[in-house]
Coordinates of C-alpha atoms and ligand atoms in Angstrom, one line a residue:
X1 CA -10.3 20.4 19.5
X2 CA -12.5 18.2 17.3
X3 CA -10.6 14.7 17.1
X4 CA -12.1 13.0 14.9
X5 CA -10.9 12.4 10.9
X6 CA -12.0 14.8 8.3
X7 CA -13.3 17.9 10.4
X8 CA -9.9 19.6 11.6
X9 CA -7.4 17.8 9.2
X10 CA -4.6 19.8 7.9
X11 CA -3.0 18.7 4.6
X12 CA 0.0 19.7 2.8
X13 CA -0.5 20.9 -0.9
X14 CA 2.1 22.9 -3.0
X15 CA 4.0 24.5 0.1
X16 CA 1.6 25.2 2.3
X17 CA -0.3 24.0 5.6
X18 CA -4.1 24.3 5.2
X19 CA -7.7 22.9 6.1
X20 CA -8.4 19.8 4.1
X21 CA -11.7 21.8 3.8
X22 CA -10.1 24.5 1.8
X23 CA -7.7 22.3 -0.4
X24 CA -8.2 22.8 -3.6
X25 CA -6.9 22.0 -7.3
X26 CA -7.4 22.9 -10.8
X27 CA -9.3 21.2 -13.4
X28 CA -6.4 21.1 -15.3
X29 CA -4.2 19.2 -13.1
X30 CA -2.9 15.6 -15.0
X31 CA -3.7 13.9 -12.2
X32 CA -7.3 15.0 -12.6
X33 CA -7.2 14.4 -15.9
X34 CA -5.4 11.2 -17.0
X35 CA -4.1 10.3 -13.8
X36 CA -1.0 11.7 -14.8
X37 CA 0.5 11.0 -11.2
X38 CA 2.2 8.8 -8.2
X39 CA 1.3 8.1 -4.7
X40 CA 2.8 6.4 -1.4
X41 CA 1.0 5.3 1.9
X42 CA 3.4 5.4 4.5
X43 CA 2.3 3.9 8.2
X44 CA 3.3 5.8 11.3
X45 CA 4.0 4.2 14.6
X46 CA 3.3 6.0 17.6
X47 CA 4.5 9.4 15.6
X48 CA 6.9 8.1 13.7
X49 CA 7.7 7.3 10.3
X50 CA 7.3 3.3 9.9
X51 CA 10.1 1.9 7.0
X52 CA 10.6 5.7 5.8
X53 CA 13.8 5.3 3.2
X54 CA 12.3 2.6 2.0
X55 CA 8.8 4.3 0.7
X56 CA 11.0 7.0 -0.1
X57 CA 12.6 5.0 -2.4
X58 CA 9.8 3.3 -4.3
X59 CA 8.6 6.8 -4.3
X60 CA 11.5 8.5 -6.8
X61 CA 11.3 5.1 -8.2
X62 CA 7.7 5.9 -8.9
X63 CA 8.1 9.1 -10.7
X64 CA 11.5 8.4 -12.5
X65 CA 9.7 5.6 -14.2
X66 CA 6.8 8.1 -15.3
X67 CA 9.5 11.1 -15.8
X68 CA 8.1 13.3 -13.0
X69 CA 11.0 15.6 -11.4
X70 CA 10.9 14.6 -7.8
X71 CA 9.7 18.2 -6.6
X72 CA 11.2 18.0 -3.5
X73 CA 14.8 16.7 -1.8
X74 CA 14.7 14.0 0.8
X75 CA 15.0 16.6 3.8
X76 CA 12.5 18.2 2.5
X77 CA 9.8 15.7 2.4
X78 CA 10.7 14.4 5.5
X79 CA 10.0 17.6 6.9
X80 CA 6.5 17.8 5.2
X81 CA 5.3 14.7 6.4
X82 CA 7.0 15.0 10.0
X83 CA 5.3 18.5 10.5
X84 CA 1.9 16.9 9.2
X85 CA 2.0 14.3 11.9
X86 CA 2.4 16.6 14.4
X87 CA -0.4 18.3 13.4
X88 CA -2.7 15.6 14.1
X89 CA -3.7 14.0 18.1
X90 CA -3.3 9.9 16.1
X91 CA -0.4 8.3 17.5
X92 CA -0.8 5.5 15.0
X93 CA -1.5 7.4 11.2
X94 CA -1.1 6.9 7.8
X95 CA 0.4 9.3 5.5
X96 CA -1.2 9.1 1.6
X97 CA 0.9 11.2 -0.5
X98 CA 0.5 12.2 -4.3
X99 CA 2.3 13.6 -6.8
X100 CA 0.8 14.5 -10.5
X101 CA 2.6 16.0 -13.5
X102 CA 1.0 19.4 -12.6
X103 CA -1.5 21.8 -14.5
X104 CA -1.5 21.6 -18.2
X105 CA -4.3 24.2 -19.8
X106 CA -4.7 22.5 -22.7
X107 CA -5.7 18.8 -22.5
X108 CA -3.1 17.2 -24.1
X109 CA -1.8 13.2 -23.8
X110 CA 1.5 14.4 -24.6
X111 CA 2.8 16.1 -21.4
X112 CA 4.1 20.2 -21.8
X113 CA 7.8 20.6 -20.8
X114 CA 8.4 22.3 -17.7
X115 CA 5.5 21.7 -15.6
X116 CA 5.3 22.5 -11.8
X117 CA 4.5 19.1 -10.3
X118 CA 1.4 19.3 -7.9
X119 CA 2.4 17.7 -4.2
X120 CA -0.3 16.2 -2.1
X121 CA -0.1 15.0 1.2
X122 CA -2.4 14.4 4.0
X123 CA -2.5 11.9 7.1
X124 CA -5.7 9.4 9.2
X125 CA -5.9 7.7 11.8
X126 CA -4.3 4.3 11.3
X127 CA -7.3 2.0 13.3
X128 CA -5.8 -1.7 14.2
X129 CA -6.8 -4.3 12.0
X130 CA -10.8 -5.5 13.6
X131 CA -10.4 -8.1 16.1
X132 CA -13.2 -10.3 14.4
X133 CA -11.1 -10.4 10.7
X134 CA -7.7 -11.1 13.4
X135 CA -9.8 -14.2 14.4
X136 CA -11.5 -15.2 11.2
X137 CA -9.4 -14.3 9.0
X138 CA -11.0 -12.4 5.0
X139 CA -13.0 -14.2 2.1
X140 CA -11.3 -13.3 -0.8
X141 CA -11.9 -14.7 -4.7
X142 CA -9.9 -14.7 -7.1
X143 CA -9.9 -12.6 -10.4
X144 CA -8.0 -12.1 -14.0
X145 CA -5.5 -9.4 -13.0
X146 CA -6.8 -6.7 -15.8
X147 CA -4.4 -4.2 -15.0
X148 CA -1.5 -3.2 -17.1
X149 CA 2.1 -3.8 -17.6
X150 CA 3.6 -1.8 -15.2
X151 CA 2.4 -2.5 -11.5
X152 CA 5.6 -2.1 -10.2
X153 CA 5.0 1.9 -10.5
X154 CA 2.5 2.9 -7.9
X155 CA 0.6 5.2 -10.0
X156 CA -2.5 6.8 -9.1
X157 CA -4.6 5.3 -11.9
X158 CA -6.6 2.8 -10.2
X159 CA -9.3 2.0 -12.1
X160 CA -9.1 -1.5 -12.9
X161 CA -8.2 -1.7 -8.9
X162 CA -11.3 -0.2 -8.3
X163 CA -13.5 -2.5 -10.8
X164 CA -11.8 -6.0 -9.3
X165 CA -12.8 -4.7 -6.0
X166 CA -16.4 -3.9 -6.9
X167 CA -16.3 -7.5 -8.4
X168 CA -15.5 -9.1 -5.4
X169 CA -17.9 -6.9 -3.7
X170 CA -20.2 -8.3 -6.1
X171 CA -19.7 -12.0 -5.2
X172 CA -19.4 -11.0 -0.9
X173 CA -15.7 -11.6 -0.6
X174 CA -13.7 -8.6 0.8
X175 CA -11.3 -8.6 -1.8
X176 CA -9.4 -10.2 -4.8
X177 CA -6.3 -12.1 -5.6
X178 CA -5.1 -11.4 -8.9
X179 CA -4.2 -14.0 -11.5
X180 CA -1.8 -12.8 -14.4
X181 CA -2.5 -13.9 -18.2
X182 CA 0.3 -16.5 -17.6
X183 CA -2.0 -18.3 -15.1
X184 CA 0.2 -17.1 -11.8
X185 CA -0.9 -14.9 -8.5
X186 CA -0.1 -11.7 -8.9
X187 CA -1.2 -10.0 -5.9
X188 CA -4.2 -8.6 -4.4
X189 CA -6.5 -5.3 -5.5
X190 CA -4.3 -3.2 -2.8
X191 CA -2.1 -5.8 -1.4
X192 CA 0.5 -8.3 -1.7
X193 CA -0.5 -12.0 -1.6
X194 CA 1.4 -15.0 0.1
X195 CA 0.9 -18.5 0.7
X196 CA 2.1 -20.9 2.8
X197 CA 2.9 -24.6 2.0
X198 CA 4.4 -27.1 4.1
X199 CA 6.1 -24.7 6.1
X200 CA 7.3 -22.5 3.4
X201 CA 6.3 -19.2 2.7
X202 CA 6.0 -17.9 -0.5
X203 CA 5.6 -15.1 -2.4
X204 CA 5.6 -14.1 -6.1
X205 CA 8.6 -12.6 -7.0
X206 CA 9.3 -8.6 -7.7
X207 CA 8.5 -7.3 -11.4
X208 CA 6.6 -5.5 -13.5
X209 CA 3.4 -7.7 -12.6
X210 CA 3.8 -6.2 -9.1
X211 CA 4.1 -3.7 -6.4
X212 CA 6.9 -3.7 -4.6
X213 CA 5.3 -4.3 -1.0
X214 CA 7.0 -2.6 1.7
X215 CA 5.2 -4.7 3.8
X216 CA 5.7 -7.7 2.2
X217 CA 10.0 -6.6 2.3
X218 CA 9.4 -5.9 6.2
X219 CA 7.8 -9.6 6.3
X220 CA 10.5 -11.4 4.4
X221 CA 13.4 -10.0 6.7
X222 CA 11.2 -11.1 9.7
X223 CA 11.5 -14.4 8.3
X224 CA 14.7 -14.7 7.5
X225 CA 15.9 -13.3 11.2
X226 CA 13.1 -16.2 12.9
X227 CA 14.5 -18.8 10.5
X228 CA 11.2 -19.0 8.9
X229 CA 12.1 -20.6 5.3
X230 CA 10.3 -18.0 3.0
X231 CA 11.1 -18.2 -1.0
X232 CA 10.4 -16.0 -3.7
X233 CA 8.5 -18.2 -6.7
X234 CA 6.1 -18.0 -9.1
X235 CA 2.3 -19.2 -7.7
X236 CA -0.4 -21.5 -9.7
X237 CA -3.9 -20.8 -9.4
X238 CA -3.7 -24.6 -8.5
X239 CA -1.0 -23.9 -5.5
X240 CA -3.3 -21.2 -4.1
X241 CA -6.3 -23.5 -4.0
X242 CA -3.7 -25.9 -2.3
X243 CA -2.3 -23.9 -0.1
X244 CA -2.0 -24.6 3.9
X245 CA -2.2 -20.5 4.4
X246 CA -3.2 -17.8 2.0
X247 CA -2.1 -13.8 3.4
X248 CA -2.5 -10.2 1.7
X249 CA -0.6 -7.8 3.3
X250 CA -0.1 -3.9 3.4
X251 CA 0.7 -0.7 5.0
X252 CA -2.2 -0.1 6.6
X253 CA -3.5 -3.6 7.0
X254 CA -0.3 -6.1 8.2
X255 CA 0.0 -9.0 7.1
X256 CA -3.8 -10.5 7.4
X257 CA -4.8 -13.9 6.7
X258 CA -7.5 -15.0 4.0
X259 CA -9.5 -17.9 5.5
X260 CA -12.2 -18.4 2.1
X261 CA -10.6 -18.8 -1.2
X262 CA -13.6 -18.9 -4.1
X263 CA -16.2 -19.8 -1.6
X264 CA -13.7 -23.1 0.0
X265 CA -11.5 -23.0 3.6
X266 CA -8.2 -22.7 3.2
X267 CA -6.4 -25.2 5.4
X268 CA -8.2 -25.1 8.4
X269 CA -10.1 -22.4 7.3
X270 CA -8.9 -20.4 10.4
X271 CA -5.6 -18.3 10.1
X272 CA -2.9 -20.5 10.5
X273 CA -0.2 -20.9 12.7
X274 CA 2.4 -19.6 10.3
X275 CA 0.7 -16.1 10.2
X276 CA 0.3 -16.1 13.6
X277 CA 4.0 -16.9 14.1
X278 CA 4.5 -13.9 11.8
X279 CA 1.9 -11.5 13.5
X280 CA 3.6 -11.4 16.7
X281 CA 7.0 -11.0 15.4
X282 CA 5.5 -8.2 13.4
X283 CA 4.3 -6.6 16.4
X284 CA 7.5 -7.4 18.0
X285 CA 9.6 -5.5 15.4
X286 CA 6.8 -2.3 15.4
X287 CA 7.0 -2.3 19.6
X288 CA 11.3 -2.8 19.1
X289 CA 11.2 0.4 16.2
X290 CA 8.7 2.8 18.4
X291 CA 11.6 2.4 21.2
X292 CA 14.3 3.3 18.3
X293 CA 15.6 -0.6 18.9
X294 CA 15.4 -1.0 14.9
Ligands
PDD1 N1 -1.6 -0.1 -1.3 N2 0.1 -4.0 -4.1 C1 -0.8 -3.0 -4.4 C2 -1.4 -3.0 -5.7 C3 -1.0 -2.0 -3.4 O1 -1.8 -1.0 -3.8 C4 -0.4 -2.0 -2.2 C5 -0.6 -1.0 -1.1 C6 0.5 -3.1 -1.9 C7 1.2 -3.2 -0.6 O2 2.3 -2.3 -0.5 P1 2.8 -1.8 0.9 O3 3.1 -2.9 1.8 O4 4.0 -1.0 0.6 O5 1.7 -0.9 1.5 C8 0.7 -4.1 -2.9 C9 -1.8 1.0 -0.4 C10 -1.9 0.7 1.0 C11 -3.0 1.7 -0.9 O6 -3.2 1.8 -2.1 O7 -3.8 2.3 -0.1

């Protein structure tokens, strides 16, 4: 059997097992369309599923806030996503899964009643984090956040995602933090920013301006158990540029530390000793869940 991603990968779509090869879906589909449609990407831990209830959660969150029935009961996906891991060698993976509004024959902005949701899911490999970004740390600029009202829904229109990461691209940093038209962080192009001052960690607070990080929630109650003071509060551009430690973090990435903010070191301009401190408890929790310890 052929290991590697992307030859042999089974994904789910509409009810059925099949080769990613042979997954198809209709021009019509919203999501194809408008991208009419929510998504989730759920780690895996040596098989298991990493913080599931909680991206479960943020995922009927997701699709109440668009009006998309939730297709499926909570057995029911867990089922799906648990018989997709299996079907793949990775002990470490990462689920992406989607759900659009479904197939509408006639374009149309205004949604038909009664449409048939189309379910998506497929799983990767989850690779560790390089060892060389571990040590250095990412350069990251930062950038007017361009993106709508509504980032709190993880919705599969990612287009001004996609243009603020080309931008950074564009000026060599690796990504983008993201600064809202009231002059605060918002967070990055796929991630959730932190910083860390005097001690402190902080973290914008949860809203519309924002995805609710799973990560970042996983984070904040390893902090709290360690007695690390962490706070949620609004950032400055000026208290980023000031900041003793600047983080992104995400499902698939952690919590990893940003060591160039807009072509200057931040702090030392190596990660700091907060993220470190957070790293291995991270790892801690992650070794403590795979033995059913949390
Ligand atoms: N993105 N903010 C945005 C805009 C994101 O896209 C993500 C994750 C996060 C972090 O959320 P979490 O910790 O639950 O992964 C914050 C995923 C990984 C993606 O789009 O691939």
């Amino acid at each position: 059997m052929n290991h590697s991603p992307h030859t042999k990968q089974t994904v789910y779509l509409n009810g059925e097992f099949i080769p990613m090869a042979d997954s198809k879906i209709s021009t019509q589909d919203r999501g194809f369309l408008f991208g009419d449609g929510v998504y989730e990407v759920i780690p895996v831990y040596n098989g298991q599923l990493f913080s599931f209830q909680e991206h479960l959660q943020r995922l009927k969150n997701s699709l109440n806030a668009v009006s998309i029935q939730n297709p499926l009961s909570d057995t029911q996906w867990l089922d799906i996503l648990n018989n997709l891991i299996q079907k793949h060698p990775w002990k470490d993976q990462y689920i992406y899964l989607q759900v659009t509004r479904g197939i509408q024959m006639q374009r149309d902005h205004l949604p038909a009643d009664n449409l048939t949701p189309t379910v998506y899911a497929y799983t990767n490999p989850l690779k560790p984090v390089p060892e060389h970004i571990i040590k250095h740390g990412i350069r990251v600029i930062t950038l007017e956040d361009i993106r709508w009202l509504k980032c709190d829904i993880k919705a599969i229109t990612l287009l001004p995602n996609v243009m603020m990461k080309l931008a950074a691209k564009a000026q060599q940093a690796d990504d983008a933090i993201l600064i809202s038209r009231e002059g605060y962080i918002t967070e990055g192009t796929a991630s959730n920013a932190f910083i860390v001052k005097n001690g402190t960690i902080i973290t914008p607070p949860n809203g519309q301006k924002l995805l609710p990080g799973i990560t970042r929630l996983v984070i904040e109650r390893i902090a709290n158990s360690h007695k690390i003071p962490l706070i949620e509060q609004d950032i400055t551009e000026q208290d980023l540029a000031q900041a003793d430690e600047i983080w992104l973090s995400s499902s698939t990435k952690e919590a990893l530390p940003v060591t160039t903010l807009n072509g200057h070191a931040v702090g030392t301009g190596k990660p700091g000793a907060i993220w470190h401190k957070i790293k291995t408890f991270y790892q801690e929790h992650k070794q403590a869940f795979i033995e059913g310890k949390s």
